[in-house]
Every structure is written in structure tokens, then in C-alpha cells.
PDB file of C-alpha atoms and ligand atoms in Angstrom:
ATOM      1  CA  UNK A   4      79.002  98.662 115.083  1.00 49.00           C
ATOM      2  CA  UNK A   5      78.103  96.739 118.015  1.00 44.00           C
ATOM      3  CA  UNK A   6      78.142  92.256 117.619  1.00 46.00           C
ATOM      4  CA  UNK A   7      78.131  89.622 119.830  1.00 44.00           C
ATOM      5  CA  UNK A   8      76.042  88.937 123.109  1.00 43.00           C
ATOM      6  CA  UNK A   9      74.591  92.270 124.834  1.00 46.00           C
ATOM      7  CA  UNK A  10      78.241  93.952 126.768  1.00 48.00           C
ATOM      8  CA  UNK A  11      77.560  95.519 130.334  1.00 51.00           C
ATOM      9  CA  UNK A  12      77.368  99.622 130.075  1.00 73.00           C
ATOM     10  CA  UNK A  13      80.989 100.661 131.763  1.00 83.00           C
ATOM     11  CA  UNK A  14      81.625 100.006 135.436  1.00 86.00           C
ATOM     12  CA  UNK A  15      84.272 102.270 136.558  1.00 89.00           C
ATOM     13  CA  UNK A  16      83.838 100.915 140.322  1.00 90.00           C
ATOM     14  CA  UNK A  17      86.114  97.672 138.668  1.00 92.00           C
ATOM     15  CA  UNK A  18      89.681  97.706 137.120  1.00 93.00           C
ATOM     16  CA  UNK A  19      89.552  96.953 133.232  1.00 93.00           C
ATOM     17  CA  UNK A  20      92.972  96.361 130.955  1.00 93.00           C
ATOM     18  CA  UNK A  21      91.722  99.096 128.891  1.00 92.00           C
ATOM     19  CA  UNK A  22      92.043 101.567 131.146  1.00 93.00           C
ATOM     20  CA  UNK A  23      95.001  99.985 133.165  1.00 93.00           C
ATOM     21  CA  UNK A  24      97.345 100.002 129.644  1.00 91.00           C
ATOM     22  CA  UNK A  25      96.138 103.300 129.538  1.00 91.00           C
ATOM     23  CA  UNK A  26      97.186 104.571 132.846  1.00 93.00           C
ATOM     24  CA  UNK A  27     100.849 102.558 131.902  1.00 92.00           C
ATOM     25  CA  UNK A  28     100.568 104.718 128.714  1.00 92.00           C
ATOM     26  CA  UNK A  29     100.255 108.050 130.364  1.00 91.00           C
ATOM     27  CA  UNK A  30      96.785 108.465 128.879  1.00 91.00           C
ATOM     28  CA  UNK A  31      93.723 110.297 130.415  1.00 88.00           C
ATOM     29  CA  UNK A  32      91.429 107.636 130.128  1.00 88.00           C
ATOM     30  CA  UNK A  33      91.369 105.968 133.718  1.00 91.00           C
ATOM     31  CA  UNK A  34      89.342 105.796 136.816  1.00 91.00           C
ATOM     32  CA  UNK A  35      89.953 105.211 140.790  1.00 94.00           C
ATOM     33  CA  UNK A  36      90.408 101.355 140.165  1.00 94.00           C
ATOM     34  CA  UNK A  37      92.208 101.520 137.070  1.00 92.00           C
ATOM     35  CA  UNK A  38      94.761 103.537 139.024  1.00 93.00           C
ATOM     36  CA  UNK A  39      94.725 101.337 141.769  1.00 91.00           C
ATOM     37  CA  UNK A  40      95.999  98.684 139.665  1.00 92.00           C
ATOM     38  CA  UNK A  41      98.455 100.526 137.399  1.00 92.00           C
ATOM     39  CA  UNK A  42      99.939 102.200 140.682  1.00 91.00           C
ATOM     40  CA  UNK A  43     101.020  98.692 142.524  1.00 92.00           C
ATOM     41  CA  UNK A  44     102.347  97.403 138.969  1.00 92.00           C
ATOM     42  CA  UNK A  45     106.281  97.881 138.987  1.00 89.00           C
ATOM     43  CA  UNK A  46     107.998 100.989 137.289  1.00 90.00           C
ATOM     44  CA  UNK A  47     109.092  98.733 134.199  1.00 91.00           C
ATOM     45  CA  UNK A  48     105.204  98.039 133.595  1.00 94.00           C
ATOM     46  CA  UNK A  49     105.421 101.678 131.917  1.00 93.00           C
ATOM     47  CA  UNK A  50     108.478 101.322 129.705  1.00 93.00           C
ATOM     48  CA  UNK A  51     107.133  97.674 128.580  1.00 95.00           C
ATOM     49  CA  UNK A  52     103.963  99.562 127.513  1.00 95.00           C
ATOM     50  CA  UNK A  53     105.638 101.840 125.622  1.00 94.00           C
ATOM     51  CA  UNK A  54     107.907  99.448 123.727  1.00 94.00           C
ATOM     52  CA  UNK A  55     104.872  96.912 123.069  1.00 96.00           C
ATOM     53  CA  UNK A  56     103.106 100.197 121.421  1.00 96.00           C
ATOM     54  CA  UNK A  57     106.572 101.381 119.713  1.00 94.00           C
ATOM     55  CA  UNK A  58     106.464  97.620 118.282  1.00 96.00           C
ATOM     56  CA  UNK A  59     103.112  98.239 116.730  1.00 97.00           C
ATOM     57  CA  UNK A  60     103.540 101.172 114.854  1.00 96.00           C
ATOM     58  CA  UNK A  61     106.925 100.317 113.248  1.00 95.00           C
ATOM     59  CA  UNK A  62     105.149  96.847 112.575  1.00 97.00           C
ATOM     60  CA  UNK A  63     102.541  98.671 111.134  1.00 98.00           C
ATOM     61  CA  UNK A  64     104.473 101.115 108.983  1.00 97.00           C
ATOM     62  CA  UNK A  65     106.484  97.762 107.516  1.00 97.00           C
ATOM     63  CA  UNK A  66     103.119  95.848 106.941  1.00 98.00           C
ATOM     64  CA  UNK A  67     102.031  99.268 104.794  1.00 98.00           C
ATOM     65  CA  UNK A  68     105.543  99.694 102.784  1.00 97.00           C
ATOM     66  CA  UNK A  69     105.076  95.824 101.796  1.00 97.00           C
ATOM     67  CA  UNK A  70     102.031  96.763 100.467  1.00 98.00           C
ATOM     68  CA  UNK A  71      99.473  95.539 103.361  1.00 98.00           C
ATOM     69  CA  UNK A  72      96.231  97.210 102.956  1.00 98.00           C
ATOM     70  CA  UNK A  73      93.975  95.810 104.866  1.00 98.00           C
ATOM     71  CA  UNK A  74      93.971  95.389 108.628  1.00 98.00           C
ATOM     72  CA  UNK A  75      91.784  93.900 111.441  1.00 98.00           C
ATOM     73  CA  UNK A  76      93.034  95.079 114.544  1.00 98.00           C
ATOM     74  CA  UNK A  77      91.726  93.426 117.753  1.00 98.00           C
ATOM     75  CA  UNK A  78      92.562  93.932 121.244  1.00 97.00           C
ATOM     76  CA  UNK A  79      92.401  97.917 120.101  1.00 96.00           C
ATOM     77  CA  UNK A  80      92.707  99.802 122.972  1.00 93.00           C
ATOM     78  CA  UNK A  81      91.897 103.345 123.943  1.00 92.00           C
ATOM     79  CA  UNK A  82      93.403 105.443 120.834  1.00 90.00           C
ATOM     80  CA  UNK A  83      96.711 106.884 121.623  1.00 89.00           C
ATOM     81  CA  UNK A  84      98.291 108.672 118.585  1.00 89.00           C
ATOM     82  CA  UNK A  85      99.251 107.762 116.280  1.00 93.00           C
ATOM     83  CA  UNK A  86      96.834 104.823 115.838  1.00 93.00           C
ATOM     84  CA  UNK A  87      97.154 102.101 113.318  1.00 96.00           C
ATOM     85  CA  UNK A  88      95.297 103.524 110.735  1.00 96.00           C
ATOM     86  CA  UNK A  89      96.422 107.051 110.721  1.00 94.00           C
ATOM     87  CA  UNK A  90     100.391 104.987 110.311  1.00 97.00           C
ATOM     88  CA  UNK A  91      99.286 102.865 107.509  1.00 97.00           C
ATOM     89  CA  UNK A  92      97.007 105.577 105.708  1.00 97.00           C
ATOM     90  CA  UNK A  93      99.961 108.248 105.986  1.00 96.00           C
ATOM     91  CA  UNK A  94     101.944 105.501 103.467  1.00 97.00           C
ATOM     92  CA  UNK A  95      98.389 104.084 102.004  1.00 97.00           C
ATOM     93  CA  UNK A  96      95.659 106.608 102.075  1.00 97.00           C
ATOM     94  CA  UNK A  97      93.351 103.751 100.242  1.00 97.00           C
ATOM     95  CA  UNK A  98      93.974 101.290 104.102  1.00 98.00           C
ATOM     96  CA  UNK A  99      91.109 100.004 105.361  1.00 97.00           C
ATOM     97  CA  UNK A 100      91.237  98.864 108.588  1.00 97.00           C
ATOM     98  CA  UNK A 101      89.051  97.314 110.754  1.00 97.00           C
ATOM     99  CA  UNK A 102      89.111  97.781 115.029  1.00 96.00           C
ATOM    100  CA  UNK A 103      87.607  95.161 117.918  1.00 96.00           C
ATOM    101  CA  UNK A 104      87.730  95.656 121.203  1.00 96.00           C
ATOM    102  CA  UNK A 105      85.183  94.302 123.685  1.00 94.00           C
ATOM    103  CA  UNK A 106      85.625  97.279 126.049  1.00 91.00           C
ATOM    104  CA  UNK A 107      83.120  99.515 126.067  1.00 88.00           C
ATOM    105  CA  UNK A 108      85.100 102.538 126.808  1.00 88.00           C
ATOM    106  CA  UNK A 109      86.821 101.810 123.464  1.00 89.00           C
ATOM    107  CA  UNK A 110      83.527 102.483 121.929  1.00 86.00           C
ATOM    108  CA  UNK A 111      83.472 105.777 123.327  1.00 85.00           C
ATOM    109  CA  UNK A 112      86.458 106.967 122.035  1.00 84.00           C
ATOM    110  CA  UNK A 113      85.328 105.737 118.397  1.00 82.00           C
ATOM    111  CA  UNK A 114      85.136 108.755 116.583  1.00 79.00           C
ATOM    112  CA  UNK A 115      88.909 109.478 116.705  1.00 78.00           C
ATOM    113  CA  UNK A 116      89.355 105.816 115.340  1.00 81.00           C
ATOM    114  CA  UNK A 117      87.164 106.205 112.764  1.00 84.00           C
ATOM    115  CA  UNK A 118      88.815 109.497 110.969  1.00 86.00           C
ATOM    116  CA  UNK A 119      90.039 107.880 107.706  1.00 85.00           C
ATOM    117  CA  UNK A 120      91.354 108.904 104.906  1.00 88.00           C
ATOM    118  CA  UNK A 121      88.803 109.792 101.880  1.00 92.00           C
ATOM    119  CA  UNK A 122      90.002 107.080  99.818  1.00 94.00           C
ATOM    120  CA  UNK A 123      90.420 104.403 102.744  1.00 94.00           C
ATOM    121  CA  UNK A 124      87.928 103.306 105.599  1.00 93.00           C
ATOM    122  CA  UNK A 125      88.366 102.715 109.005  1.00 94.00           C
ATOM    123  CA  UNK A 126      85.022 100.398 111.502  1.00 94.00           C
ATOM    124  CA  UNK A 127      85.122  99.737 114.758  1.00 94.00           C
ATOM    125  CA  UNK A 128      83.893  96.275 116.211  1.00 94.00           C
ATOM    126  CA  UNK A 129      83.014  96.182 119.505  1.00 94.00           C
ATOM    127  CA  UNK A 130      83.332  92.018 120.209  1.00 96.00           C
ATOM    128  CA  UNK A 131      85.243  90.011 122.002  1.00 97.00           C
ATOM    129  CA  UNK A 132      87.969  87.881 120.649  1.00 98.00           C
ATOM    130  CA  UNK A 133      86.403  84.547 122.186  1.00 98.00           C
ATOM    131  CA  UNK A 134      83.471  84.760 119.435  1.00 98.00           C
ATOM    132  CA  UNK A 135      86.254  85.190 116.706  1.00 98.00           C
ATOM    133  CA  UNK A 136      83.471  84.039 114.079  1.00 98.00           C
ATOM    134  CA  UNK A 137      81.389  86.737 115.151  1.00 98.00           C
ATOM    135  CA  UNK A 138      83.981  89.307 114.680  1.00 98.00           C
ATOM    136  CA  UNK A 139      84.949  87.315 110.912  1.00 98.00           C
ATOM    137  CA  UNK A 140      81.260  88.046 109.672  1.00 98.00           C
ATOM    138  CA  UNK A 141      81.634  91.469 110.522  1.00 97.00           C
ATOM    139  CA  UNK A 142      85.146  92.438 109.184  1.00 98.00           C
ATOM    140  CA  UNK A 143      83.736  91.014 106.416  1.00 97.00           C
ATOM    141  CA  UNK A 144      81.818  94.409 105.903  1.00 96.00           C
ATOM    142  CA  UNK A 145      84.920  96.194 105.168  1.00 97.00           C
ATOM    143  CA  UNK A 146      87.850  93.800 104.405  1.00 98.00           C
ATOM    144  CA  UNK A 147      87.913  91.645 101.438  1.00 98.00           C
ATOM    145  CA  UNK A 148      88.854  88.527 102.489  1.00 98.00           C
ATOM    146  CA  UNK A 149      89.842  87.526  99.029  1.00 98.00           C
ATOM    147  CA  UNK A 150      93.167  89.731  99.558  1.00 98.00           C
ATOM    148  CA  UNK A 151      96.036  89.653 102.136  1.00 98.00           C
ATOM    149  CA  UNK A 152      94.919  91.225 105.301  1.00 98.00           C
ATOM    150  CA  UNK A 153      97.166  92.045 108.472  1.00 98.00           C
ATOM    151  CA  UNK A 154      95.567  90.760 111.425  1.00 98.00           C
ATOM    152  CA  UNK A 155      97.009  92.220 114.648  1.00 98.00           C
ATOM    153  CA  UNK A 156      96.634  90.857 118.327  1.00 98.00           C
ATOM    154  CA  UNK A 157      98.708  92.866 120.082  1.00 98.00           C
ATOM    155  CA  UNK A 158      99.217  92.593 124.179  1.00 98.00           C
ATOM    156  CA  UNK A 159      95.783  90.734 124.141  1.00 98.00           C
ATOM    157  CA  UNK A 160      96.188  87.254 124.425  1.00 98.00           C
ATOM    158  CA  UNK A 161      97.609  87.187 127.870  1.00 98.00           C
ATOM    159  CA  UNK A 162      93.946  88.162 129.103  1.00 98.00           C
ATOM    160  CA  UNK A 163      93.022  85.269 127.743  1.00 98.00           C
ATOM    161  CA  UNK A 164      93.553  81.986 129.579  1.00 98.00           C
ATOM    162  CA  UNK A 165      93.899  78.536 128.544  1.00 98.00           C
ATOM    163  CA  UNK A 166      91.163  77.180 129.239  1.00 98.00           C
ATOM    164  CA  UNK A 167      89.602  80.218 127.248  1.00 98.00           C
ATOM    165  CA  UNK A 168      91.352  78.585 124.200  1.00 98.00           C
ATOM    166  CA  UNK A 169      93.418  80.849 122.958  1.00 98.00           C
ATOM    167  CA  UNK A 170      95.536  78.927 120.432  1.00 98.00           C
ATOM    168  CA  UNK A 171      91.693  77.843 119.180  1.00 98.00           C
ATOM    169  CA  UNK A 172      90.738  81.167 118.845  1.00 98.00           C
ATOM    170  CA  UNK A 173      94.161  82.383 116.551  1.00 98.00           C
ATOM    171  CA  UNK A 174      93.930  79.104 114.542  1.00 98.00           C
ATOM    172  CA  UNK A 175      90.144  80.313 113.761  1.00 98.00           C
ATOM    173  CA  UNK A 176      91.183  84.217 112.602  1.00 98.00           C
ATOM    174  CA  UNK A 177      94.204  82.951 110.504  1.00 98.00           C
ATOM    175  CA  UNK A 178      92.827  79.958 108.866  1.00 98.00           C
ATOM    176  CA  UNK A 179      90.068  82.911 107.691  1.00 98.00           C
ATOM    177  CA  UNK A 180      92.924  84.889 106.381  1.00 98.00           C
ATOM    178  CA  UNK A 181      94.391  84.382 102.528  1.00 98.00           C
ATOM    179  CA  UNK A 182      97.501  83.787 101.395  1.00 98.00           C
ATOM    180  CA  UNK A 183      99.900  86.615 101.956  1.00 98.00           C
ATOM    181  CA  UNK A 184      97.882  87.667 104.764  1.00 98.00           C
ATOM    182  CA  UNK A 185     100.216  88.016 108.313  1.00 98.00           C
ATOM    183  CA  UNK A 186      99.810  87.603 111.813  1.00 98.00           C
ATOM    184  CA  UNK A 187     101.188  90.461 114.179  1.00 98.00           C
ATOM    185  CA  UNK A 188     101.089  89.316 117.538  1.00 98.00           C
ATOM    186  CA  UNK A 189     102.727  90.818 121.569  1.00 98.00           C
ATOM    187  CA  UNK A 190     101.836  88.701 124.801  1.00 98.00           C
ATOM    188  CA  UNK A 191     103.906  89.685 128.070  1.00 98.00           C
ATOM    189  CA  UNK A 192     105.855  86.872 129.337  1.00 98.00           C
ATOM    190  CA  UNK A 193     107.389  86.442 132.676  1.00 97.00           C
ATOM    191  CA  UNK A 194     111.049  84.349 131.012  1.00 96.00           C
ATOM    192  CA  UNK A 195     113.334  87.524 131.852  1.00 94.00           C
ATOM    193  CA  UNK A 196     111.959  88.725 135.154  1.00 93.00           C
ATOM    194  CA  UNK A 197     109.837  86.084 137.150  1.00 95.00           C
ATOM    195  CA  UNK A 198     109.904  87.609 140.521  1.00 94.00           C
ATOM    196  CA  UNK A 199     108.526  91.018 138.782  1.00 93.00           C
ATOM    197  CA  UNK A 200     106.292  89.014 136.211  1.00 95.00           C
ATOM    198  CA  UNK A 201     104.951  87.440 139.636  1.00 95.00           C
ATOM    199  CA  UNK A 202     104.376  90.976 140.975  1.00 94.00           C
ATOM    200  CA  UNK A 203     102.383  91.614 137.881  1.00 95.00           C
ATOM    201  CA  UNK A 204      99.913  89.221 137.564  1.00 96.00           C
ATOM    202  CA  UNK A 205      99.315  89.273 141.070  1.00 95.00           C
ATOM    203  CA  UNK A 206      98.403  92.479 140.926  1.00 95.00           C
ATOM    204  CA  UNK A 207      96.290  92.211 138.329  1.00 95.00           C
ATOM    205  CA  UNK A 208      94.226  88.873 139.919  1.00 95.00           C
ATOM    206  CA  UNK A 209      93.272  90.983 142.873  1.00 94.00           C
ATOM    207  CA  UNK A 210      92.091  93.438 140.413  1.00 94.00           C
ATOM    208  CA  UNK A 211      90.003  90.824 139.311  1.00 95.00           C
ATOM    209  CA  UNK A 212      91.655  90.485 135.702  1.00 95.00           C
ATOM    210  CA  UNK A 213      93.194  87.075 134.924  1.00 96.00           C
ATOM    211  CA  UNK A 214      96.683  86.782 133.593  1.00 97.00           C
ATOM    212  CA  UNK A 215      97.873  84.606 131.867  1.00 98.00           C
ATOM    213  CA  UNK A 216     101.848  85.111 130.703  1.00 98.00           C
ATOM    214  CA  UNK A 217     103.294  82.804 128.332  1.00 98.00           C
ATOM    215  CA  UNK A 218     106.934  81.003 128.180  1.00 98.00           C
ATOM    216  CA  UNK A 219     108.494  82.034 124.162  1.00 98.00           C
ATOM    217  CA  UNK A 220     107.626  78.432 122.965  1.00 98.00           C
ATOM    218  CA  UNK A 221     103.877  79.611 124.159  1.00 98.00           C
ATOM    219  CA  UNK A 222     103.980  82.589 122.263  1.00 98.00           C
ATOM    220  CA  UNK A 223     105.537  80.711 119.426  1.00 98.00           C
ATOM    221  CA  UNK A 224     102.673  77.671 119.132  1.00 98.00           C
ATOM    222  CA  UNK A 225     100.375  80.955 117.980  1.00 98.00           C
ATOM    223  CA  UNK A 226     102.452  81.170 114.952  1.00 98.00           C
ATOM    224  CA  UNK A 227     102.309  77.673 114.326  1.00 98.00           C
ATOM    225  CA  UNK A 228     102.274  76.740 109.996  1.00 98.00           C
ATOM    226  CA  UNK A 229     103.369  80.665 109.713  1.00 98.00           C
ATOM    227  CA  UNK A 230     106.496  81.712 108.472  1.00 98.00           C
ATOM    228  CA  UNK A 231     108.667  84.397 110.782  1.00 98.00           C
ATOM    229  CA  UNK A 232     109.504  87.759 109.174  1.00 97.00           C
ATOM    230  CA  UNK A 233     112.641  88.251 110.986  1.00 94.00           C
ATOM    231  CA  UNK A 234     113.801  88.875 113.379  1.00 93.00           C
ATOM    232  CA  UNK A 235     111.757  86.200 114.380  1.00 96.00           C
ATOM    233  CA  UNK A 236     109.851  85.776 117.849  1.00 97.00           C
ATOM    234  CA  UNK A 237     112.292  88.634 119.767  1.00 95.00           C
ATOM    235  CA  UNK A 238     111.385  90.924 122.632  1.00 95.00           C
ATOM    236  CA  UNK A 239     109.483  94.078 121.502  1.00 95.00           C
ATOM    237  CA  UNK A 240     112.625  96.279 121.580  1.00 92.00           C
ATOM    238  CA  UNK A 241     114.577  93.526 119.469  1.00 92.00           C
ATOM    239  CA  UNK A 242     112.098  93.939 116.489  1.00 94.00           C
ATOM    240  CA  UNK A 243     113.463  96.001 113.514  1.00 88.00           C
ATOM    241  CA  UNK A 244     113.512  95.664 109.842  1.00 77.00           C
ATOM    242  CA  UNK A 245     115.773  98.729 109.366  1.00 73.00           C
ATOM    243  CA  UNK A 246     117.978  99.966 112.072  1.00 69.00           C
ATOM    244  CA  UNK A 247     119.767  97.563 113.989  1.00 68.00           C
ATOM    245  CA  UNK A 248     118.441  96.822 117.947  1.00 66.00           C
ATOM    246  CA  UNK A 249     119.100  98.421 120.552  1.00 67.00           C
ATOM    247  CA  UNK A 250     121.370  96.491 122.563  1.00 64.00           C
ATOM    248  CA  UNK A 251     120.140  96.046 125.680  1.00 63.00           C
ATOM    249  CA  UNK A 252     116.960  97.240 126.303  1.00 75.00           C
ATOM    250  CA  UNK A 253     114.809  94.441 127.804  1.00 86.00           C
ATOM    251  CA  UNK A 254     111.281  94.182 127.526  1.00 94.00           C
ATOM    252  CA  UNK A 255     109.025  91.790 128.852  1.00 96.00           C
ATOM    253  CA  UNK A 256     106.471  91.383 125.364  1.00 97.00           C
ATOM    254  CA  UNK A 257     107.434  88.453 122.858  1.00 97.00           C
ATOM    255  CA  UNK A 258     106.905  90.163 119.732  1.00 97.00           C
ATOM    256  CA  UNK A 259     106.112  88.441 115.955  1.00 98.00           C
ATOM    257  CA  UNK A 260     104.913  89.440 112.729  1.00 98.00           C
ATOM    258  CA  UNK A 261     104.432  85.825 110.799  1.00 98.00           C
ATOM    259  CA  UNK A 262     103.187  85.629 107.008  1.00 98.00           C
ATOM    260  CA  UNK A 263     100.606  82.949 105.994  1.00 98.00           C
ATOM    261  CA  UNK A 264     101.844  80.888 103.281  1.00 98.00           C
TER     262      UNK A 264
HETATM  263  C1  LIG B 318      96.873  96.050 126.964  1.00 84.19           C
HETATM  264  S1  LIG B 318      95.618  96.659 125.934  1.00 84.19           S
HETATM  265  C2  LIG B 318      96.436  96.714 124.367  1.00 84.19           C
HETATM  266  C3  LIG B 318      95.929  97.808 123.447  1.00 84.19           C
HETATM  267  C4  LIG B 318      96.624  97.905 122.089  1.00 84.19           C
HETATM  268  N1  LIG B 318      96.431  96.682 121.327  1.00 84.19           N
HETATM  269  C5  LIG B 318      98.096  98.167 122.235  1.00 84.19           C
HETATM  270  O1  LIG B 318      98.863  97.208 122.319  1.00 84.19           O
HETATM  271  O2  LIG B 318      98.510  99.315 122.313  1.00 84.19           O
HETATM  272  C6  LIG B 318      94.619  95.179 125.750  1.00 84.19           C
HETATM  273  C7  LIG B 318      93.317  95.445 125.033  1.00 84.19           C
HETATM  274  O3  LIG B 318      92.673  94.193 124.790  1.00 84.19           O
HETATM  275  C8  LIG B 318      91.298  94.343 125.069  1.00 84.19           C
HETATM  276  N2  LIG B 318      90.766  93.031 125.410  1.00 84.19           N
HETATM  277  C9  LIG B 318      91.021  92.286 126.527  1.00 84.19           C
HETATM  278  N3  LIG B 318      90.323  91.141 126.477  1.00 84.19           N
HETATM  279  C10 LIG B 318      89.620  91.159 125.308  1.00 84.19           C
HETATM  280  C11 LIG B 318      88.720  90.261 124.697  1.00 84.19           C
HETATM  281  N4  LIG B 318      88.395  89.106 125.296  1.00 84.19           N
HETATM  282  N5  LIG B 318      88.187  90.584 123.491  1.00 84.19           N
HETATM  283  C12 LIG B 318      88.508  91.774 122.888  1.00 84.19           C
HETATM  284  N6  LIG B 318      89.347  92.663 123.433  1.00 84.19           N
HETATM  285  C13 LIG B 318      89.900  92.370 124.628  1.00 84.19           C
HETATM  286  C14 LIG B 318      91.234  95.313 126.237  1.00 84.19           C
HETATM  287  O4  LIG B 318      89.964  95.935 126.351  1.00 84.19           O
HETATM  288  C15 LIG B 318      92.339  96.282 125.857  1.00 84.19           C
HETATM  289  O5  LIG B 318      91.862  97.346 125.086  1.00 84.19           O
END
């Protein structure tokens, strides 16, 4: 399903944080400028990837054992297995979940996000989060918004900056959200490694893609009237229900899941 104002058809001749995340992932689906970008990023760019997407899925798998079955997922990404759907439908094979991502290349990889389950059902949205009413009416499609839903952001909002209104936009998707319903949220911060962090979204500005990291009581005003699932607001590594932390692997992602009272 494609919403929203008319999106440009992919232009490969610019850097997009799609493909960039991608190319940190050790995916295949990059071009020149995407490299160009992910190759001037530092080395730890990679491992933060990896333990921002290692944050989703056991996020995801807890969300499904609570007895979450309904998710709107925006900020998708190019699929990388296992996917949010195929985690939650492997505990919950009736899941629904709903995908958004405003890059086009996301739509082209649809198919593999749309495999669900018989019982469950899996759309794909391509919108951007800045019309978050116009992603709303079409969730709407496939969620019921009469029943806790698990709305995940994750490593989007720093591509949005401030004067984008980005606490605007959350307040909008959660105050759509019932009771029960939870907030999963990543944004990379530069508190633990500034010079690096600086690096970073340097990098990324002369790619042409703003950044915008956020200090923890940034990341924390998105959770605002929420209540913390602990661990809290921790660094991706740092977030486990079951087996304790490891202890001192650092990651540059703040990391919450929050429940709406
Ligand atoms: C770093 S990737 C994260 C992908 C996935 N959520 C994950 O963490 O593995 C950021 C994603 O957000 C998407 N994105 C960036 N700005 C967006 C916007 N304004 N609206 C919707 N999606 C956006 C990008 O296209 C990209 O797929």
C-alpha cells in the first residue's frame, strides 16, 4: 500500500539511511553512495547496528510472550532475517503486524515482509513518520485499535530533527494507541563517545542526511506519561528481561520498551 504525498522513484546517485544501516548490517542492499557513507562511519557503527537490531528482536519476542499481537512497525528497514513478524508469529502465528517505511527501496523488498502466517497478517505502509495521521488511517486496515498494539520506532527518530517535531509526532502515534498498548523505541546518542558520535553525524551531513542524536533525558521525554518495562531507558546491549547483561559491552542506542497506562 502506498499513502501520503507522491515519494520520488529511488535515486541511487544519493546516500539514503536505508541503505547505509544496511551496508552497517552486512546486507546486499546498497549502492556507490550508500557505501561511501557507511565506509567513512567508524568500525563501532557496525557493532552498534547489530546490537540496536539484537534489541529488536528480543524486544519483540518479549512483546509476543506477554501476549502482544498486534504491531505497527515504522522506520522498517530493508528486511534482514529474522524480521519482526516472522519473531512474533513463530510464538503467535495469529500476529498481525503492520510495516512503514518511507523508503522506497523498502517497498521493493515487500514481498519477503509480507510472508505471514495463515492465521496472522502482515501490510506494508510506505509513509513517512512526519504524516503520523496518515500512517494511523491506514494501520487502521489491519490493526484493531480497540486492542493493545506494540508500536515500534526503532533507530528512526534520530533522522528526524527538532524542528521536524519529533516528540509531536510520538505524542500523536501513542495517544492513538489503547491501554496496554507499548512503545518500543532506539535513537543513537552521542553521551558515551562524543568525539566518535561527532565523526558520525558528520559523516552523515555531507551525505546529505541530517542527524540528529539525542542526550538520555531526550530519548526519555519520548516516553513521557509511559511507564518503563525495566530495565528502563539502558543502552541496547543493557536490555534483557531474562539473562542478565552483558557487562561491558557499550553501545551507542538508548533503548526502551514503555507500556501505556
Ligand atoms: C537505521 S534504519 C532502521 C531499520 C530498522 N528499524 C532497524 O532498526 O533494524 C532507519 C529506517 O528509518 C527509515 N526512515 C528514515 N526517516 C524516515 C521517515 N521520515 N519516515 C519513515 N521512515 C523513515 C529509513 O528509510 C530506514 O529504513
Amino acid at each position: 500500500m502506498t499513502t501520503g504525498t507522491p515519494k520520488p522513484q529511488i535515486d541511487t546517485s544519493k546516500p539514503h539511511s536505508a541503505r547505509v544501516y544496511d551496508y552497517l548490517l552486512g546486507g546486499r542492499d546498497h549502492f556507490a553512495a550508500d557505501r561511501q557513507v557507511g565506509a567513512l562511519l567508524p568500525e563501532k557503527s557496525r557493532r552498534d547496528a547489530r546490537l540496536n537490531r539484537a534489541f529488536m528482536q528480543r524486544a519483540a519476542a518479549w512483546l509476543a510472550s506477554e501476549g502482544v499481537d498486534q504491531y505497527l512497525d515504522i522506520g522498517t528497514g530493508i528486511p534482514t532475517e529474522p524480521n519482526l513478524h516472522q519473531i512474533v508469529q513463530r510464538i503467535n502465528p495469529k500476529s498481525r503486524v503492520v510495516y512503514t517505511d518511507h523508503d522506497p527501496i523498502v517497498l521493493q523488498h515487500a514481498e519477503s515482509l509480507l510472508a505471514s502466517t495463515a492465521d496472522g497478517a502482515t501490510d506494508y505502509i510506505e509513509a513517512d513518520i512526519r504524516e503520523p495521521l496518515v500512517i494511523l488511517e491506514h494501520a487502521r486496515a489491519t490493526l484493531d485499535f480497540s486492542r493493545p498494539i506494540a508500536l515500534s520506532v526503532i533507530a528512526l527518530m534520530h533522522f528526524i530533527t527538532d524542528g521536524q517535531d519529533p516528540y509531536g509526532i510520538t505524542r500523536t502515534l501513542v495517544d492513538a494507541l489503547p491501554s496496554g498498548s507499548y512503545l518500543v523505541l532506539t535513537q543513537g546518542t552521542a553521551d558515551f563517545h562524543p568525539q566518535l558520535a561527532g565523526q558520525v553525524t558528520g559523516t552523515y551531513t555531507k551525505g546529505g542526511i541530517a542527524l540528529r542524536l539525542r542526550a538520555h533525558a531526550e530519548v526519555a521525554r519520548f516516553f513521557e506519561g509511559l511507564a518503563f518495562v525495566a530495565p528502563g531507558l539502558v543502552t541496547a546491549p543493557q536490555w534483557y528481561q531474562e539473562a542478565p547483561a552483558p557487562a561491558d559491552e557499550d553501545c551507542s542506542f538508548y533503548v526502551g520498551v514503555a507500556r501505556v497506562p
